[in-house]
Each structure stands twice: as C-alpha cells, then as structure tokens.
Tab-separated table of C-alpha atoms in Angstrom:
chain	number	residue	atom	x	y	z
Z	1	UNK	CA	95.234	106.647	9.517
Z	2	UNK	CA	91.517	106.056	8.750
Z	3	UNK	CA	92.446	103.145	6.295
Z	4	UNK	CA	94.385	101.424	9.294
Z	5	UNK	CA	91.907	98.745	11.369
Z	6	UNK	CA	92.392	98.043	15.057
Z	7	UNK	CA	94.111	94.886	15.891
Z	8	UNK	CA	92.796	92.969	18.939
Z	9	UNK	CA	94.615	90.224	21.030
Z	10	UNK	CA	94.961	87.302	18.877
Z	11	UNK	CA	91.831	84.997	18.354
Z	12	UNK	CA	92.557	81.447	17.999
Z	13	UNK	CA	90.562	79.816	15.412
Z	14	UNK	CA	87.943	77.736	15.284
Z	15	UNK	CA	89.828	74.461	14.547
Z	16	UNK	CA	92.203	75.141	17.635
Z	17	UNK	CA	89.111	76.045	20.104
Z	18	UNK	CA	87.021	72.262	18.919
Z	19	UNK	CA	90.661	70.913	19.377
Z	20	UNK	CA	90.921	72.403	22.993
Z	21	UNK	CA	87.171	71.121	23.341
Z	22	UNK	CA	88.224	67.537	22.267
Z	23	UNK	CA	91.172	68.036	24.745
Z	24	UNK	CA	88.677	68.288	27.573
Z	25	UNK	CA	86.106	66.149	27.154
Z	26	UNK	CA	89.242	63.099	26.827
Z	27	UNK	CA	90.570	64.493	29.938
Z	28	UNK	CA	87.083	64.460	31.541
Z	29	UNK	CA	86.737	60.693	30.466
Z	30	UNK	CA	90.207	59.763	32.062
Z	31	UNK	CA	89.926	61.839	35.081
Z	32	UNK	CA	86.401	59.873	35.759
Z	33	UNK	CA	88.141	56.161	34.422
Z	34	UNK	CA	90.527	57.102	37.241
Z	35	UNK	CA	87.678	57.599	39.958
Z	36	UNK	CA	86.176	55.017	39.021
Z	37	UNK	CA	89.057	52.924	39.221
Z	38	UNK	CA	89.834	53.994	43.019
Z	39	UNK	CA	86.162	53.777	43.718
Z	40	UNK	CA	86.678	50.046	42.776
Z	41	UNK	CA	89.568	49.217	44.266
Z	42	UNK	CA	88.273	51.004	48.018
Z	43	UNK	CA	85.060	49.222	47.993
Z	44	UNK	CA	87.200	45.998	47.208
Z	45	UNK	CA	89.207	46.668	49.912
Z	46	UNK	CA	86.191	47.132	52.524
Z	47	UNK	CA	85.219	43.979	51.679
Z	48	UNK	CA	87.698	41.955	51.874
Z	49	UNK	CA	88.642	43.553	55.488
Z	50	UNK	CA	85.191	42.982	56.300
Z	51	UNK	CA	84.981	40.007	58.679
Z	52	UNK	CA	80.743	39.896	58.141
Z	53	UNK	CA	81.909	39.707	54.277
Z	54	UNK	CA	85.053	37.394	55.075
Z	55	UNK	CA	84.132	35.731	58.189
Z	56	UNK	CA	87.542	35.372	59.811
Z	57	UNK	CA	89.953	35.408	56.709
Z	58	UNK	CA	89.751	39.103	56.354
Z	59	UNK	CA	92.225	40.891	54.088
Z	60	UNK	CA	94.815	42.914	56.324
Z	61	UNK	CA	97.096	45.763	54.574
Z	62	UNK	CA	99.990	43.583	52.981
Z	63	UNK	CA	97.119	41.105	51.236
Z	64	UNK	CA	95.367	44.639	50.331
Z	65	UNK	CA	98.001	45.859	48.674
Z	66	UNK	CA	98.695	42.435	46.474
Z	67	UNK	CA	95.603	42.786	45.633
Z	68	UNK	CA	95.962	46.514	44.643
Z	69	UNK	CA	98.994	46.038	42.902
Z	70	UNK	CA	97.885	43.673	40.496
Z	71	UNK	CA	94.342	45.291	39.984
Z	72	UNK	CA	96.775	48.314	39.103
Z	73	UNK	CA	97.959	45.762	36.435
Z	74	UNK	CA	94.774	44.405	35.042
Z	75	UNK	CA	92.887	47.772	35.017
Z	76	UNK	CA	94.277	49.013	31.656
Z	77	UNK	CA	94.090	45.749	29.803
Z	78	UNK	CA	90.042	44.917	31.528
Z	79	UNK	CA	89.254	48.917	29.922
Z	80	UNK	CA	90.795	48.357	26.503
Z	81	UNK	CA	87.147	45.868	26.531
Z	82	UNK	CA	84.751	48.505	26.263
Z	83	UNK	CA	87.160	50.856	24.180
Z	84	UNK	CA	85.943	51.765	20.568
Z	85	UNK	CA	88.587	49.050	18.596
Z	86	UNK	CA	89.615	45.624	17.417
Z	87	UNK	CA	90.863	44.439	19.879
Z	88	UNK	CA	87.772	45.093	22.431
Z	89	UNK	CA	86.295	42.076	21.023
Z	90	UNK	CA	89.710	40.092	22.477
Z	91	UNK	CA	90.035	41.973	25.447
Z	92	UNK	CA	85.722	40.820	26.382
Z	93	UNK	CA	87.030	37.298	25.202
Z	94	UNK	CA	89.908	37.143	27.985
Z	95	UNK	CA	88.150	38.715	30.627
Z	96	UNK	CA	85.213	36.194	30.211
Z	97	UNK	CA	87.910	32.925	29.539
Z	98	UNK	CA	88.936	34.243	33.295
Z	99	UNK	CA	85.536	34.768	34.997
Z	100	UNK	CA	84.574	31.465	33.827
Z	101	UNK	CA	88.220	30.197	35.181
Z	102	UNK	CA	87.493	31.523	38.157
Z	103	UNK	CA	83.511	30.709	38.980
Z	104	UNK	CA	83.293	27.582	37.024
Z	105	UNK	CA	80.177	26.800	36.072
Z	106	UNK	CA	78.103	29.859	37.699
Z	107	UNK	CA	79.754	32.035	35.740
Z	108	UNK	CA	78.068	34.576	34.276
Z	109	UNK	CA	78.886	35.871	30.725
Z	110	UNK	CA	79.953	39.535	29.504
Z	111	UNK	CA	76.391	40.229	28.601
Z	112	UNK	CA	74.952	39.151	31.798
Z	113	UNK	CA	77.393	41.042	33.538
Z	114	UNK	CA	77.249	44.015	31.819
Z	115	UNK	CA	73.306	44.835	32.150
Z	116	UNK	CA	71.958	46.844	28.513
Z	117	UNK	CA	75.089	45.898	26.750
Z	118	UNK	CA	74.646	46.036	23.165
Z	119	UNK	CA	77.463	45.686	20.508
Z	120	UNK	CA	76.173	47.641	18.197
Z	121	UNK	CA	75.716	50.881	20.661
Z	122	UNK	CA	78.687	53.529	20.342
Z	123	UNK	CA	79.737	55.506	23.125
C-alpha cells in the first residue's frame, strides 16, 4: 500500500471558488441596492408626513403607499441608469426628460444631480 496516496474531502477548484466569490460580491451589491432602496423610500415617507415639511397637506398611509407602490415601479427602470450598458445612456435620458417635466425650468441636470459623475469612470 505505500504506492496508494491519501484522498482528502474533495477540493473545489479554483474556477468554482472565484465563481462563488463573484456570487457574493453581486449579492452584496443587491442586498445594499435593496437598503438603499428602503432607506429612500422611509425618508420619503417622513417627509411627506411631516407637516413642518408639508405644512398641512401631509401624506397619511393610503397616499404613502401610492407613493410606495409606484416608487416600487420606477426603482428598477431609475437603476438600469447607472448600470454598466447601452441602455444607461437612455435610462439618464428619461429620468432627466422627467425631472425637467416635473421642475420646469429649475431643473437640475443628471450631472448636477449626481455630484463627481463622470462617464468615463467604471464601477
């Protein structure tokens, strides 16, 4: 038996354990695109139930959760914007064709918004 090696548990190899890695990290990035989601919509919802915010027109729990429901909507279409594709570019284009909508004149475009944004950074 002295020709005969010793077999450990199986080892996974190294393609599997940078795929498990990979795995991870993307999970880490959703799990915080989620918080920071909520985060949004709770401070959103202080707000707009704040009546030194709102004066008397304050937000109540049925208004809150119109307002929930379609920020539920938007959210995946406003993150495909600073997503690493072609269609970022469209996304940026709609979301500021909206702002503008929305604030008129005063409104303040993508890279105003969106302090050290640079399209040539990857992240």
């Amino acid at each position: 038996m002295a020709g005969k090696k010793r077999r450990g548990p199986p080892q996974k190899g190294k393609n599997a354990y940078a795929a498990e890695l990979q795995r991870k990290k993307a999970l880490g990035y959703e799990i915080v695109a989620s918080w920071t989601a909520q985060l949004a919509l709770d401070t959103i919802a202080m707000a707009l139930n704040d009546p030194e915010v709102m004066g008397s027109d304050t937000f109540g729990a049925t208004r809150l959760q119109r307002v929930c429901e379609g920020f539920n909507k938007l959210w995946p279409l406003s993150q495909k914007a600073l997503e690493k594709s072609d269609e970022a570019d469209y996304y940026r284009v709609k979301i500021d064709q909206a702002q503008e909508r929305i604030f008129g004149p005063d409104y303040l475009r993508w890279h105003e918004r969106y302090e050290y944004w640079d399209e040539h950074d990857t992240y």
